[in-house]
Protein backbone atom coordinates (compact mmCIF):
# COMPACT_ATOMS: atom_id res chain seq x y z
CA UNK A 1 27.40 15.61 -9.86
CA UNK A 2 28.35 15.41 -13.54
CA UNK A 3 29.67 12.05 -14.79
CA UNK A 4 32.83 11.99 -16.90
CA UNK A 5 33.93 8.91 -18.86
CA UNK A 6 37.71 8.79 -19.30
CA UNK A 7 39.17 6.59 -22.06
CA UNK A 8 42.86 6.63 -21.09
CA UNK A 9 45.15 3.59 -20.91
CA UNK A 10 47.88 5.32 -18.87
CA UNK A 11 46.65 4.34 -15.42
CA UNK A 12 48.74 6.95 -13.59
CA UNK A 13 47.31 9.81 -15.68
CA UNK A 14 43.80 8.38 -15.42
CA UNK A 15 43.96 8.16 -11.61
CA UNK A 16 45.42 11.66 -11.35
CA UNK A 17 42.56 13.09 -13.41
CA UNK A 18 39.98 11.11 -11.47
CA UNK A 19 41.29 12.27 -8.09
CA UNK A 20 41.56 15.91 -9.15
CA UNK A 21 38.05 16.00 -10.60
CA UNK A 22 36.50 14.60 -7.43
CA UNK A 23 37.19 17.92 -5.71
CA UNK A 24 35.03 19.65 -8.34
CA UNK A 25 31.98 17.38 -8.19
CA UNK A 26 32.98 15.56 -11.37
CA UNK A 27 32.49 11.81 -10.98
CA UNK A 28 35.03 10.18 -13.30
CA UNK A 29 34.72 6.60 -14.52
CA UNK A 30 37.84 5.16 -16.15
CA UNK A 31 37.45 2.82 -19.13
CA UNK A 32 38.20 -0.76 -18.23
CA UNK A 33 37.69 -2.87 -21.38
CA UNK A 34 39.22 -1.23 -24.45
CA UNK A 35 37.48 -3.74 -26.69
CA UNK A 36 34.04 -2.77 -25.36
CA UNK A 37 34.19 1.02 -25.07
CA UNK A 38 30.71 1.63 -26.48
CA UNK A 39 29.18 -0.82 -24.02
CA UNK A 40 30.81 1.07 -21.17
CA UNK A 41 29.76 4.46 -22.57
CA UNK A 42 26.14 3.33 -22.65
CA UNK A 43 26.38 1.91 -19.13
CA UNK A 44 27.96 5.02 -17.61
CA UNK A 45 25.78 7.49 -19.58
CA UNK A 46 28.28 10.31 -18.98
CA UNK A 47 27.85 14.04 -19.43
CA UNK A 48 31.22 14.26 -21.19
CA UNK A 49 33.84 11.89 -22.64
CA UNK A 50 37.62 12.34 -22.61
CA UNK A 51 39.54 10.19 -25.12
CA UNK A 52 43.23 9.54 -25.64
CA UNK A 53 44.28 8.90 -29.26
CA UNK A 54 46.71 6.05 -28.71
CA UNK A 55 44.78 3.19 -27.12
CA UNK A 56 44.91 -0.60 -27.08
CA UNK A 57 43.01 -2.31 -29.91
CA UNK A 58 41.28 0.66 -31.59
CA UNK A 59 42.48 4.27 -31.45
CA UNK A 60 40.60 7.25 -30.09
CA UNK A 61 39.49 8.35 -33.57
CA UNK A 62 37.64 5.06 -33.97
CA UNK A 63 35.78 5.47 -30.68
CA UNK A 64 34.96 9.10 -31.46
CA UNK A 65 33.27 7.93 -34.69
CA UNK A 66 31.36 5.26 -32.79
CA UNK A 67 30.16 7.69 -30.12
CA UNK A 68 29.17 10.32 -32.68
CA UNK A 69 27.16 7.72 -34.59
CA UNK A 70 24.66 7.63 -31.73
CA UNK A 71 25.25 10.62 -29.46
CA UNK A 72 26.01 14.36 -29.37
CA UNK A 73 27.73 14.03 -26.00
CA UNK A 74 30.68 16.46 -25.62
CA UNK A 75 34.06 14.88 -26.46
CA UNK A 76 37.54 16.14 -25.55
CA UNK A 77 40.67 14.50 -26.94
CA UNK A 78 43.89 14.10 -24.96
CA UNK A 79 47.09 13.23 -26.78
CA UNK A 80 50.86 13.29 -26.42
CA UNK A 81 51.19 13.39 -30.21
CA UNK A 82 52.08 16.78 -31.63
CA UNK A 83 50.97 16.37 -35.23
CA UNK A 84 48.65 19.24 -36.31
CA UNK A 85 46.59 16.81 -38.36
CA UNK A 86 45.63 14.95 -35.19
CA UNK A 87 43.72 17.93 -33.81
CA UNK A 88 42.16 18.61 -37.21
CA UNK A 89 41.09 14.98 -37.55
CA UNK A 90 39.60 15.02 -34.05
CA UNK A 91 37.53 18.12 -34.76
CA UNK A 92 36.38 16.83 -38.13
CA UNK A 93 35.15 13.65 -36.46
CA UNK A 94 32.99 15.73 -34.14
CA UNK A 95 35.18 16.32 -31.09
CA UNK A 96 34.59 19.55 -29.18
CA UNK A 97 38.15 20.20 -28.04
CA UNK A 98 41.71 18.86 -28.14
CA UNK A 99 44.23 19.04 -25.29
CA UNK A 100 47.93 18.37 -25.80
CA UNK A 101 49.91 16.34 -23.26
CA UNK A 102 51.57 17.30 -21.01
CA UNK A 103 48.82 19.58 -19.79
CA UNK A 104 48.08 21.59 -16.68
CA UNK A 105 45.19 20.01 -14.77
CA UNK A 106 43.50 23.37 -14.23
CA UNK A 107 43.50 24.04 -17.98
CA UNK A 108 41.77 20.71 -18.65
CA UNK A 109 39.30 21.37 -15.84
CA UNK A 110 38.49 24.85 -17.19
CA UNK A 111 37.82 23.46 -20.65
CA UNK A 112 35.55 20.75 -19.24
CA UNK A 113 33.59 23.16 -17.04
CA UNK A 114 33.10 25.60 -19.92
CA UNK A 115 31.98 22.81 -22.26
CA UNK A 116 29.55 21.42 -19.68
CA UNK A 117 28.03 24.87 -19.15
CA UNK A 118 27.79 25.47 -22.87
CA UNK A 119 26.19 22.08 -23.50
CA UNK A 120 23.74 21.70 -20.63
CA UNK A 121 22.97 25.09 -19.11
CA UNK A 122 22.74 26.73 -22.54
CA UNK A 123 20.49 23.93 -23.84
CA UNK A 124 18.07 24.46 -20.95
CA UNK A 125 17.83 28.18 -21.68
CA UNK A 126 17.28 27.57 -25.39
CA UNK A 127 14.83 24.68 -24.96
CA UNK A 128 12.14 24.61 -27.66
CA UNK A 129 13.57 27.72 -29.33
CA UNK A 130 13.57 27.80 -33.14
CA UNK A 131 15.27 30.62 -35.03
CA UNK A 132 14.58 31.54 -38.69
CA UNK A 133 17.43 32.75 -40.88
CA UNK A 134 17.97 32.76 -44.64
CA UNK A 135 15.10 30.37 -45.21
CA UNK A 136 16.27 27.79 -42.69
CA UNK A 137 15.10 26.80 -39.23
CA UNK A 138 17.72 26.55 -36.49
CA UNK A 139 16.33 24.24 -33.85
CA UNK A 140 18.38 24.97 -30.73
CA UNK A 141 16.67 22.30 -28.64
CA UNK A 142 17.64 19.56 -31.09
CA UNK A 143 20.81 21.25 -32.39
CA UNK A 144 19.83 20.86 -36.05
CA UNK A 145 19.38 22.96 -39.19
CA UNK A 146 16.23 22.37 -41.27
CA UNK A 147 15.60 23.45 -44.85
CA UNK A 148 13.24 22.02 -47.47
CA UNK A 149 12.83 18.71 -45.63
CA UNK A 150 16.60 18.40 -45.32
CA UNK A 151 18.25 18.26 -41.91
CA UNK A 152 21.83 18.51 -40.70
CA UNK A 153 23.03 18.10 -37.14
CA UNK A 154 25.31 20.59 -35.41
CA UNK A 155 27.73 20.02 -32.60
CA UNK A 156 27.30 22.25 -29.56
CA UNK A 157 30.28 24.35 -30.63
CA UNK A 158 28.92 24.82 -34.15
CA UNK A 159 25.50 25.75 -32.83
CA UNK A 160 26.93 28.22 -30.35
CA UNK A 161 29.14 29.86 -33.00
CA UNK A 162 26.12 30.33 -35.26
CA UNK A 163 24.03 31.71 -32.40
CA UNK A 164 26.70 34.27 -31.48
CA UNK A 165 27.01 35.40 -35.10
CA UNK A 166 23.24 35.72 -35.41
CA UNK A 167 23.06 37.96 -32.36
CA UNK A 168 24.50 40.60 -34.71
CA UNK A 169 23.47 39.60 -38.25
CA UNK A 170 25.31 41.44 -41.03
CA UNK A 171 27.78 42.83 -38.49
CA UNK A 172 31.36 41.77 -37.85
CA UNK A 173 31.97 39.53 -34.84
CA UNK A 174 35.66 39.34 -33.98
CA UNK A 175 37.55 36.07 -33.51
CA UNK A 176 38.53 37.21 -30.01
CA UNK A 177 34.89 37.77 -29.08
CA UNK A 178 33.90 34.36 -30.46
CA UNK A 179 36.70 32.63 -28.56
CA UNK A 180 35.85 34.39 -25.31
CA UNK A 181 32.19 33.46 -25.67
CA UNK A 182 32.99 29.85 -26.53
CA UNK A 183 35.61 29.08 -23.96
CA UNK A 184 35.08 31.80 -21.33
CA UNK A 185 38.79 32.51 -21.08
CA UNK A 186 40.80 33.06 -24.26
CA UNK A 187 44.00 31.82 -22.56
CA UNK A 188 42.64 28.28 -22.92
CA UNK A 189 41.75 28.52 -26.61
CA UNK A 190 43.50 26.76 -29.46
CA UNK A 191 43.07 29.17 -32.36
CA UNK A 192 42.97 26.27 -34.79
CA UNK A 193 39.95 24.84 -32.95
CA UNK A 194 37.83 27.86 -33.85
CA UNK A 195 38.96 27.67 -37.49
CA UNK A 196 38.06 23.99 -37.76
CA UNK A 197 34.65 24.53 -36.14
CA UNK A 198 33.93 27.47 -38.43
CA UNK A 199 34.89 25.50 -41.56
CA UNK A 200 32.75 22.59 -40.42
CA UNK A 201 29.76 24.90 -39.84
CA UNK A 202 30.17 26.45 -43.30
CA UNK A 203 30.31 23.00 -44.87
CA UNK A 204 27.07 21.96 -43.14
CA UNK A 205 25.34 25.16 -44.27
CA UNK A 206 26.55 24.46 -47.81
CA UNK A 207 25.08 20.95 -47.58
CA UNK A 208 21.59 22.48 -47.34
CA UNK A 209 22.22 25.01 -50.12
CA UNK A 210 23.53 27.98 -48.15
CA UNK A 211 26.92 28.89 -49.57
CA UNK A 212 28.87 31.98 -48.49
CA UNK A 213 26.45 33.01 -45.74
CA UNK A 214 29.30 33.28 -43.25
CA UNK A 215 31.94 35.64 -44.57
CA UNK A 216 35.47 36.13 -43.28
CA UNK A 217 36.60 39.71 -42.88
CA UNK A 218 40.37 39.38 -42.91
CA UNK A 219 41.95 40.67 -39.73
CA UNK A 220 38.55 41.54 -38.26
CA UNK A 221 36.33 38.48 -37.83
CA UNK A 222 33.18 36.93 -39.32
CA UNK A 223 29.79 38.10 -40.59
CA UNK A 224 26.55 36.10 -40.77
CA UNK A 225 25.11 37.46 -44.02
CA UNK A 226 21.36 37.79 -44.49
CA UNK A 227 20.58 37.09 -48.13
CA UNK A 228 16.86 37.68 -48.12
CA UNK A 229 14.13 35.13 -48.66
CA UNK A 230 15.94 31.90 -49.58
CA UNK A 231 13.20 29.30 -49.73
CA UNK A 232 14.23 27.03 -52.57
């Protein structure tokens, strides 16, 4: 049974989520002390965290930063706010998805199940696998990029996007194909989420000296470009 940690101060919503998830073998622990969220996260040791933005004391963005400082655990934001910058901020802080309230419980469940599969089942398949591309090492087991003694960490979404692109290097992979592979069912995909993840991946590649290795083909999709032996 997978453990979910729910950081939600609306007790009615929290109980509804908890009760619904029980039917799907998802054990949900609801945050109790909003001053001591990290202590509770460490105690629960969940497989996935769900965070509301508006919380007592510190907001969800603060706790996302704190969690990301020590863990790659999957994070999904819930929020009743409808500002586009909220979802962008969440993704930039390392969240894996963003769900707008009010939401259909089955949509949230589908996102969680897809993210759990992508994070844990995929990791087991790729354990100890290292891929070479454009002079870098992609360590799937650790979810990091390595080049010239420099290392950057990838989220599970970023790693999966790169893996899908590298299945067909120098060929176009459509946005629809990427979204279906990432979230299993494109009906549950926020198009902006893919854009933010792609921009974040490009930025991390640039940080280790790989600029313009993922090209956008307008109206078609993306290409992972092989630029030869880049070793310096």
